[in-house]
């Protein structure tokens, strides 16, 4: 345990550039791998018979999978953050209680989600934009992949705890192994056996089961200093409460995102039909690779920024923020250039349906032209979360999706149609406008929080306030 704890000392002493690289690289790899589950399915399915409709059906299921990810972040983000705190105080017994209680929470939410998913599957799919043409395909996929999505939440939770207990590289390999297996099974089930969308669902479910078993096995090994023990399975409400208190921030952002996608799919279905929904699904999966890189860099920033903020090392705090911003804007510029210069090449990787390709190309340009500004907004949101300002982080994240996009996706298409334009183009344009407005609001909030960078600024003391009946205070 001392080795895992001693590594935190470098957060306040090691030069920022190599330190950020050390923490960001595994996180970037993990985030990119997380997109492979959906991306590989789309690449294989987009080139078979009825590929365009199948991609539209997959686009319907994407926000549902994001809801599952939201529940994973509700438990996983809260549990890993809480475990880091107790390990910093060398309380292994409490860390084991967090491990057990987080698994119990995962099974609780998983049971609720599976029950609701199977009972209300058709209404849920319709709410997220399924039509009479695509609902049967989406239902076929979801009926198989639902258990796998529960296993995804378990993997997300446990891999975060693996990372929190000092095994960052192993946490990465837990997800990498599942993605590699998913690719191999996709090729077998879709291309060789010809199972279509059903094959993609089975490949996803089996690969998620493998990753979950890999993660569980870590906490069964005698060599792991945090592992499953009898006492960790006793439910403790004070532990559950504090896990959920931390996890509610990323959870709310993910849920809001899913709600917005449902409304957006409805507008796309109205103005462009099933192909427009499929085009958005294709562009979303391609652009997700860029966004996951942005989030991975920010995840590398978070422990460094949080440590130096708490220690009052404001010069290092400013340095890590500026470097993260520089890297993320750079990634955004690369993504923007690819979308503007070779959008057709990127889309054709996902489908050979010319009608779908012609619809997705302009969509990609609209959705990715402001990628550098998205990098700025994401950096600020994650930075605010790192320095114990979760509500500002929530406002920064939700402003683009909720405050701006919801009204704009109705207003802008109406304006386009009023002047004789294409309402579908208005839907794509509304996303671009919201990227600009979100970045402006993010910059304003950063300006009013600039005091955190000033020499001599001392953050307010906010000691943890959880009180376990037998385990002391954290």
XYZ file of N, CA and C in Angstrom, residues 229-440:
636
model
N -13.446 -9.201 0.997
C -13.447 -9.903 2.285
C -14.864 -9.898 2.828
N -15.094 -10.755 3.821
C -16.453 -10.932 4.317
C -17.053 -9.624 4.821
N -16.268 -8.810 5.524
C -16.822 -7.603 6.142
C -17.221 -6.538 5.111
N -16.667 -6.622 3.891
C -16.934 -5.566 2.905
C -18.329 -5.661 2.320
N -19.025 -6.800 2.512
C -20.343 -6.978 1.914
C -21.476 -6.484 2.816
N -21.156 -5.945 3.971
C -22.188 -5.403 4.852
C -22.571 -4.003 4.374
N -23.836 -3.788 3.986
C -24.227 -2.451 3.506
C -24.048 -1.396 4.595
N -23.436 -0.292 4.240
C -23.215 0.830 5.143
C -23.779 2.083 4.481
N -24.842 2.640 5.054
C -25.508 3.765 4.423
C -24.606 5.000 4.347
N -23.718 5.186 5.315
C -22.851 6.360 5.254
C -21.860 6.237 4.101
N -21.463 5.005 3.754
C -20.585 4.807 2.594
C -21.370 5.003 1.302
N -22.555 4.411 1.234
C -23.399 4.573 0.048
C -23.700 6.043 -0.197
N -24.031 6.767 0.865
C -24.373 8.185 0.728
C -23.213 8.986 0.155
N -22.020 8.724 0.632
C -20.881 9.511 0.186
C -20.401 9.103 -1.209
N -20.606 7.842 -1.590
C -20.325 7.436 -2.969
C -21.242 8.191 -3.926
N -22.541 8.216 -3.615
C -23.508 8.855 -4.500
C -23.342 10.369 -4.518
N -22.911 10.960 -3.398
C -22.739 12.417 -3.348
C -21.688 12.888 -4.337
N -20.623 12.116 -4.489
C -19.581 12.478 -5.451
C -20.015 12.125 -6.868
N -20.648 10.984 -7.037
C -20.983 10.503 -8.372
C -22.138 11.217 -9.039
N -22.923 12.002 -8.281
C -24.106 12.628 -8.864
C -23.740 13.661 -9.924
N -22.547 14.256 -9.850
C -22.158 15.275 -10.834
C -21.992 14.672 -12.236
N -21.106 13.674 -12.441
C -21.023 13.080 -13.781
C -22.300 12.364 -14.192
N -23.043 11.834 -13.220
C -24.301 11.161 -13.534
C -25.300 12.131 -14.159
N -25.462 13.293 -13.547
C -26.434 14.265 -14.057
C -26.055 14.744 -15.445
N -24.759 14.899 -15.701
C -24.324 15.354 -17.016
C -24.605 14.299 -18.084
N -24.383 13.028 -17.752
C -24.640 11.952 -18.711
C -26.126 11.793 -19.001
N -26.948 11.892 -17.956
C -28.391 11.749 -18.145
C -28.932 12.896 -18.999
N -28.471 14.110 -18.720
C -28.915 15.256 -19.513
C -28.531 15.080 -20.974
N -27.335 14.553 -21.207
C -26.881 14.311 -22.577
C -27.810 13.335 -23.296
N -28.226 12.281 -22.594
C -29.126 11.296 -23.204
C -30.471 11.912 -23.546
N -30.986 12.765 -22.660
C -32.265 13.410 -22.927
C -32.173 14.310 -24.152
N -31.066 15.025 -24.278
C -30.883 15.912 -25.427
C -30.784 15.106 -26.716
N -30.075 13.969 -26.683
C -29.957 13.129 -27.876
C -31.331 12.615 -28.301
N -32.183 12.284 -27.333
C -33.527 11.827 -27.673
C -34.294 12.917 -28.419
N -34.213 14.161 -27.932
C -34.883 15.278 -28.611
C -34.266 15.532 -29.980
N -32.939 15.450 -30.056
C -32.248 15.678 -31.323
C -32.630 14.622 -32.350
N -32.693 13.361 -31.924
C -33.114 12.294 -32.836
C -34.529 12.537 -33.352
N -35.397 13.064 -32.475
C -36.758 13.385 -32.901
C -36.780 14.445 -33.988
N -35.955 15.478 -33.842
C -35.863 16.520 -34.861
C -35.269 15.983 -36.161
N -34.255 15.139 -36.037
C -33.642 14.544 -37.229
C -34.635 13.657 -37.959
N -35.415 12.895 -37.207
C -36.429 12.025 -37.818
C -37.485 12.869 -38.530
N -37.808 14.010 -37.947
C -38.826 14.899 -38.529
C -38.359 15.510 -39.844
N -37.116 15.970 -39.890
C -36.641 16.706 -41.062
C -35.893 15.830 -42.080
N -35.368 14.673 -41.635
C -34.562 13.876 -42.551
C -34.861 12.397 -42.557
N -35.747 11.938 -41.664
C -36.106 10.529 -41.637
C -35.035 9.660 -40.973
N -35.174 8.344 -41.168
C -34.269 7.393 -40.530
C -32.816 7.600 -40.953
N -32.597 8.005 -42.202
C -31.220 8.184 -42.663
C -30.527 9.329 -41.926
N -31.277 10.367 -41.587
C -30.685 11.478 -40.836
C -30.265 11.012 -39.442
N -31.088 10.169 -38.817
C -30.711 9.611 -37.511
C -29.468 8.749 -37.657
N -29.421 7.942 -38.726
C -28.241 7.116 -38.973
C -27.014 7.953 -39.244
N -27.177 9.057 -40.003
C -26.045 9.934 -40.298
C -25.482 10.543 -39.027
N -26.384 10.963 -38.129
C -25.923 11.510 -36.851
C -25.195 10.445 -36.038
N -25.703 9.221 -36.075
C -25.037 8.138 -35.349
C -23.634 7.891 -35.867
N -23.465 7.934 -37.200
C -22.143 7.743 -37.801
C -21.195 8.859 -37.389
N -21.650 10.120 -37.541
C -20.809 11.266 -37.196
C -20.491 11.271 -35.707
N -21.470 10.916 -34.907
C -21.265 10.906 -33.454
C -20.197 9.902 -33.056
N -20.195 8.740 -33.699
C -19.203 7.724 -33.366
C -17.804 8.145 -33.809
N -17.696 8.799 -34.956
C -16.389 9.252 -35.419
C -15.873 10.391 -34.541
N -16.735 11.373 -34.280
C -16.316 12.510 -33.462
C -16.033 12.102 -32.029
N -16.657 11.006 -31.581
C -16.441 10.546 -30.216
C -14.988 10.197 -29.968
N -14.278 9.762 -31.006
C -12.871 9.451 -30.850
C -12.084 10.692 -30.432
N -12.416 11.838 -31.028
C -11.763 13.097 -30.655
C -12.162 13.502 -29.239
N -13.444 13.417 -28.937
C -13.917 13.829 -27.620
C -13.335 12.954 -26.513
N -13.170 11.659 -26.788
C -12.597 10.783 -25.780
C -11.131 11.107 -25.510
N -10.419 11.551 -26.549
C -9.042 11.991 -26.344
C -9.011 13.234 -25.457
N -9.948 14.149 -25.687
C -10.031 15.353 -24.855
C -10.301 14.985 -23.398
N -11.245 14.079 -23.186
C -11.571 13.660 -21.821
C -10.413 12.909 -21.169
N -9.695 12.101 -21.957
C -8.557 11.373 -21.411
C -7.468 12.308 -20.923
N -7.166 13.346 -21.706
C -6.167 14.331 -21.275
C -6.627 15.019 -19.997
N -7.928 15.333 -19.925
C -8.460 15.979 -18.722
C -8.405 15.046 -17.515
N -8.634 13.758 -17.729
C -8.524 12.811 -16.619
C -7.090 12.739 -16.106
N -6.122 12.901 -17.014
C -4.740 12.977 -16.567
C -4.466 14.245 -15.790
N -5.148 15.324 -16.155
C -4.982 16.595 -15.450
C -5.566 16.577 -14.046
N -6.692 15.898 -13.856
C -7.474 16.034 -12.632
C -6.700 15.759 -11.338
N -6.010 14.614 -11.222
C -5.294 14.401 -9.952
C -4.187 15.420 -9.720
N -3.543 15.885 -10.792
C -2.468 16.867 -10.657
C -3.047 18.208 -10.219
N -4.124 18.639 -10.885
C -4.741 19.917 -10.542
C -5.318 19.881 -9.131
N -6.020 18.788 -8.791
C -6.616 18.698 -7.466
C -5.580 18.721 -6.353
N -4.489 17.987 -6.544
C -3.440 17.936 -5.520
C -2.823 19.324 -5.319
N -2.454 19.984 -6.400
C -1.783 21.274 -6.293
C -2.719 22.378 -5.830
N -4.006 22.257 -6.159
C -4.993 23.202 -5.652
C -5.112 23.084 -4.135
N -5.221 21.842 -3.662
C -5.327 21.639 -2.222
C -4.073 22.036 -1.466
N -2.903 21.888 -2.130
C -1.634 22.226 -1.481
C -1.296 23.706 -1.588
N -2.114 24.469 -2.312
C -1.831 25.893 -2.469
C -0.695 26.191 -3.431
N -0.344 25.229 -4.300
C 0.731 25.428 -5.284
C 0.107 26.006 -6.559
N -0.247 27.283 -6.481
C -1.050 27.897 -7.530
C -0.288 28.073 -8.842
N 1.025 28.234 -8.763
C 1.816 28.355 -9.981
C 1.766 27.051 -10.772
N 1.901 25.918 -10.084
C 1.809 24.616 -10.752
C 0.379 24.365 -11.242
N -0.609 24.830 -10.490
C -1.997 24.682 -10.901
C -2.234 25.399 -12.235
N -1.739 26.619 -12.339
C -1.880 27.376 -13.579
C -1.133 26.710 -14.727
N 0.034 26.163 -14.417
C 0.842 25.522 -15.445
C 0.152 24.289 -16.010
N -0.429 23.455 -15.138
C -1.078 22.239 -15.625
C -2.356 22.588 -16.389
N -3.063 23.653 -15.966
C -4.259 24.063 -16.709
C -3.886 24.533 -18.110
N -2.886 25.386 -18.203
C -2.492 25.931 -19.505
C -1.985 24.827 -20.437
N -1.226 23.872 -19.894
C -0.718 22.788 -20.725
C -1.852 21.884 -21.205
N -2.802 21.579 -20.307
C -3.950 20.766 -20.692
C -4.767 21.465 -21.769
N -4.982 22.769 -21.591
C -5.739 23.539 -22.572
C -5.029 23.535 -23.920
N -3.718 23.690 -23.894
C -2.933 23.692 -25.131
C -3.075 22.360 -25.856
N -2.952 21.268 -25.124
C -3.067 19.945 -25.749
C -4.470 19.709 -26.299
N -5.489 20.094 -25.530
C -6.859 19.824 -25.955
C -7.270 20.679 -27.161
N -6.855 21.930 -27.174
C -7.151 22.760 -28.343
C -6.423 22.200 -29.565
N -5.211 21.701 -29.367
C -4.475 21.083 -30.471
C -5.186 19.865 -31.016
N -5.682 19.007 -30.138
C -6.445 17.833 -30.570
C -7.706 18.279 -31.313
N -8.361 19.332 -30.794
C -9.553 19.847 -31.449
C -9.272 20.374 -32.848
N -8.120 21.040 -33.025
C -7.752 21.552 -34.344
C -7.542 20.401 -35.327
N -6.867 19.349 -34.878
C -6.656 18.191 -35.745
C -7.990 17.566 -36.141
N -8.883 17.399 -35.161
C -10.199 16.838 -35.456
C -10.984 17.704 -36.424
N -10.917 19.017 -36.240
C -11.616 19.945 -37.133
C -11.087 19.830 -38.562
N -9.770 19.811 -38.722
C -9.176 19.737 -40.054
C -9.550 18.437 -40.763
N -9.528 17.329 -40.029
C -9.921 16.050 -40.636
C -11.374 16.092 -41.097
N -12.244 16.688 -40.275
C -13.664 16.751 -40.622
C -13.915 17.665 -41.809
N -13.130 18.716 -41.937
C -13.323 19.653 -43.034
C -12.687 19.174 -44.338
N -11.563 18.480 -44.243
C -10.794 18.116 -45.438
C -11.198 16.751 -45.987
N -11.350 15.747 -45.124
C -11.639 14.388 -45.611
C -12.869 13.779 -44.933
N -13.970 14.520 -44.840
C -15.143 13.934 -44.165
C -15.689 12.705 -44.880
N -15.661 12.727 -46.217
C -16.213 11.598 -46.973
C -15.410 10.319 -46.735
N -14.088 10.464 -46.639
C -13.239 9.301 -46.370
C -13.589 8.700 -45.018
N -13.787 9.553 -44.016
C -14.102 9.074 -42.673
C -15.456 8.387 -42.643
N -16.443 8.988 -43.305
C -17.787 8.407 -43.293
C -17.827 7.085 -44.049
N -17.071 7.004 -45.140
C -17.081 5.777 -45.938
C -16.437 4.601 -45.202
N -15.682 4.893 -44.149
C -15.183 3.811 -43.301
C -16.335 3.120 -42.577
N -17.433 3.852 -42.375
C -18.553 3.340 -41.594
C -19.674 2.771 -42.460
N -19.785 3.245 -43.708
C -20.894 2.798 -44.545
C -20.558 3.014 -46.019
N -21.163 2.196 -46.888
C -21.017 2.388 -48.326
C -22.341 2.794 -48.966
N -23.328 3.149 -48.140
C -24.604 3.635 -48.630
C -24.441 5.102 -49.037
N -24.548 5.409 -50.343
C -24.238 6.743 -50.828
C -25.204 7.799 -50.287
N -26.460 7.436 -50.124
C -27.420 8.404 -49.594
C -27.069 8.786 -48.158
N -26.698 7.791 -47.374
C -26.284 8.056 -46.003
C -24.991 8.867 -45.974
N -24.046 8.530 -46.830
C -22.769 9.244 -46.883
C -22.993 10.713 -47.226
N -23.830 10.971 -48.237
C -24.086 12.347 -48.666
C -24.765 13.168 -47.570
N -25.519 12.514 -46.720
C -26.178 13.220 -45.625
C -25.224 13.438 -44.449
N -24.297 12.488 -44.239
C -23.398 12.563 -43.083
C -22.246 13.537 -43.298
N -21.824 13.752 -44.540
C -20.663 14.614 -44.804
C -20.902 16.051 -44.317
N -21.989 16.729 -44.730
C -22.210 18.078 -44.192
C -22.454 18.082 -42.690
N -23.081 17.012 -42.177
C -23.309 16.928 -40.740
C -21.988 16.924 -39.983
N -21.003 16.186 -40.486
C -19.714 16.125 -39.823
C -19.042 17.493 -39.793
N -19.157 18.231 -40.881
C -18.545 19.553 -40.920
C -19.189 20.487 -39.904
N -20.506 20.454 -39.808
C -21.197 21.299 -38.836
C -20.834 20.914 -37.397
N -20.778 19.615 -37.124
C -20.579 19.151 -35.758
C -19.132 19.230 -35.292
N -18.179 19.284 -36.237
C -16.766 19.262 -35.859
C -16.022 20.556 -36.129
N -16.655 21.530 -36.787
C -15.941 22.748 -37.144
C -15.511 23.536 -35.906
N -16.215 23.377 -34.797
C -15.884 24.090 -33.562
C -15.189 23.179 -32.546
N -14.549 22.120 -33.022
C -13.875 21.187 -32.107
C -12.839 21.866 -31.208
N -12.063 22.854 -31.691
C -11.134 23.538 -30.767
C -11.857 24.221 -29.607
N -13.028 24.822 -29.888
C -13.792 25.455 -28.812
C -14.360 24.402 -27.853
N -14.724 23.237 -28.396
C -15.185 22.142 -27.532
C -14.055 21.709 -26.608
N -12.822 21.656 -27.147
C -11.673 21.335 -26.301
C -11.503 22.331 -25.176
N -11.733 23.604 -25.453
C -11.663 24.652 -24.422
C -12.733 24.446 -23.362
N -13.965 24.163 -23.791
C -15.072 23.991 -22.851
C -14.881 22.761 -21.976
N -14.475 21.639 -22.581
C -14.271 20.414 -21.810
C -13.142 20.594 -20.796
N -12.072 21.265 -21.203
C -10.963 21.511 -20.277
C -11.436 22.298 -19.065
N -12.229 23.332 -19.298
C -12.707 24.151 -18.187
C -13.648 23.378 -17.278
N -14.536 22.595 -17.867
C -15.478 21.814 -17.066
C -14.747 20.833 -16.158
N -13.792 20.097 -16.725
C -13.052 19.116 -15.930
C -12.136 19.794 -14.923
N -11.625 20.959 -15.269
C -10.773 21.701 -14.336
C -11.573 22.152 -13.121
N -12.779 22.684 -13.346
C -13.616 23.108 -12.225
C -13.942 21.930 -11.315
N -14.189 20.770 -11.901
C -14.467 19.591 -11.091
C -13.243 19.186 -10.279
N -12.059 19.383 -10.846
C -10.819 19.002 -10.170
C -10.528 19.873 -8.951
N -10.960 21.136 -8.985
C -10.634 22.059 -7.894
C -11.838 22.279 -6.978
N -12.678 21.241 -6.876
C -13.767 21.232 -5.904
C -14.814 22.305 -6.178
N -15.136 22.503 -7.457
C -16.215 23.419 -7.827
C -17.186 22.673 -8.754
N -17.843 21.632 -8.209
C -18.654 20.753 -9.062
C -19.832 21.449 -9.704
N -20.447 22.429 -9.005
C -21.623 23.062 -9.583
C -21.257 23.939 -10.777
N -20.092 24.589 -10.713
C -19.630 25.347 -11.878
C -19.314 24.382 -13.012
N -18.752 23.225 -12.673
C -18.462 22.211 -13.692
C -19.745 21.729 -14.357
N -20.784 21.523 -13.571
C -22.059 21.071 -14.126
C -22.646 22.122 -15.050
N -22.616 23.389 -14.618
C -23.147 24.469 -15.458
C -22.371 24.548 -16.766
N -21.044 24.434 -16.685
C -20.213 24.508 -17.887
C -20.540 23.368 -18.848
N -20.726 22.181 -18.313
C -20.987 21.018 -19.162
C -22.391 21.035 -19.744
N -23.371 21.411 -18.903
C -24.755 21.330 -19.332
C -25.191 22.530 -20.158
N -24.425 23.608 -20.125
C -24.853 24.816 -20.836
C -25.027 24.543 -22.326
N -24.056 23.861 -22.926
C -24.137 23.585 -24.361
C -25.298 22.648 -24.667
N -25.453 21.587 -23.871
C -26.422 20.550 -24.189
C -27.844 20.937 -23.813
N -28.021 21.576 -22.669
C -29.359 21.844 -22.154
C -29.755 23.304 -22.360
N -28.949 24.209 -21.841
C -29.299 25.627 -21.876
C -29.395 26.168 -23.304
N -28.484 25.718 -24.180
C -28.432 26.267 -25.531
C -29.022 25.327 -26.586
N -28.655 24.050 -26.569
C -29.020 23.169 -27.675
C -30.512 22.871 -27.723
N -31.142 22.675 -26.579
C -32.568 22.331 -26.592
C -33.400 23.407 -27.290
N -33.269 24.685 -26.926
C -34.053 25.672 -27.682
C -33.572 25.851 -29.113
N -32.259 25.797 -29.323
C -31.716 26.062 -30.661
C -32.140 25.004 -31.679
N -32.273 23.745 -31.257
C -32.621 22.699 -32.218
C -34.047 22.850 -32.728
N -34.851 23.691 -32.051
C -36.198 23.988 -32.536
C -36.261 25.344 -33.245
N -35.486 26.303 -32.737
C -35.531 27.659 -33.295
C -34.832 27.736 -34.648
N -33.601 27.217 -34.734
C -32.799 27.376 -35.948
C -33.430 26.678 -37.151
N -33.905 25.409 -37.043
C -34.572 24.799 -38.203
C -35.794 25.589 -38.667
N -36.535 26.152 -37.697
C -37.709 26.947 -38.071
C -37.293 28.185 -38.863
N -36.185 28.810 -38.474
C -35.679 29.977 -39.206
C -35.257 29.570 -40.617
N -34.557 28.455 -40.722
C -34.131 27.971 -42.043
C -35.343 27.752 -42.941
N -36.379 27.094 -42.422
C -37.562 26.811 -43.228
C -38.319 28.086 -43.583
N -38.327 29.046 -42.667
C -39.028 30.314 -42.921
C -38.443 31.029 -44.133
N -37.132 30.928 -44.306
C -36.466 31.594 -45.419
C -36.224 30.635 -46.602
N -36.957 29.528 -46.617
C -36.898 28.610 -47.748
C -35.735 27.643 -47.717
N -35.078 27.505 -46.588
C -33.942 26.607 -46.482
C -34.352 25.211 -46.040
N -33.344 24.365 -45.800
C -33.561 22.978 -45.396
C -33.564 22.899 -43.875
N -34.654 22.393 -43.313
C -34.747 22.284 -41.856
C -33.689 21.382 -41.269
N -33.280 20.334 -42.018
C -32.242 19.430 -41.521
C -30.914 20.162 -41.364
N -30.597 21.041 -42.321
C -29.388 21.851 -42.194
C -29.463 22.735 -40.951
N -30.658 23.211 -40.645
C -30.847 24.007 -39.442
C -30.558 23.225 -38.172
N -30.921 21.941 -38.169
C -30.624 21.092 -37.005
C -29.112 20.968 -36.824
N -28.389 20.684 -37.941
C -26.927 20.583 -37.840
C -26.324 21.913 -37.392
N -26.831 23.016 -37.948
C -26.282 24.337 -37.614
C -26.499 24.687 -36.149
N -27.607 24.236 -35.574
C -27.882 24.530 -34.168
C -26.792 23.955 -33.263
N -26.231 22.816 -33.637
C -25.142 22.222 -32.859
C -23.898 23.107 -32.906
N -23.598 23.679 -34.081
C -22.443 24.560 -34.217
C -22.610 25.819 -33.372
N -23.794 26.415 -33.427
C -24.057 27.625 -32.647
C -23.887 27.360 -31.159
N -24.368 26.209 -30.706
C -24.283 25.883 -29.281
C -22.844 25.664 -28.831
N -21.996 25.145 -29.715
C -20.574 24.998 -29.370
C -19.944 26.364 -29.087
N -20.314 27.351 -29.885
C -19.779 28.704 -29.693
C -20.309 29.311 -28.388
N -21.619 29.219 -28.172
C -22.211 29.806 -26.965
C -21.687 29.125 -25.706
N -21.529 27.799 -25.758
C -21.002 27.078 -24.600
C -19.588 27.496 -24.268
N -18.763 27.715 -25.286
C -17.386 28.150 -25.053
C -17.341 29.550 -24.454
N -18.232 30.434 -24.909
C -18.279 31.803 -24.368
C -18.634 31.773 -22.884
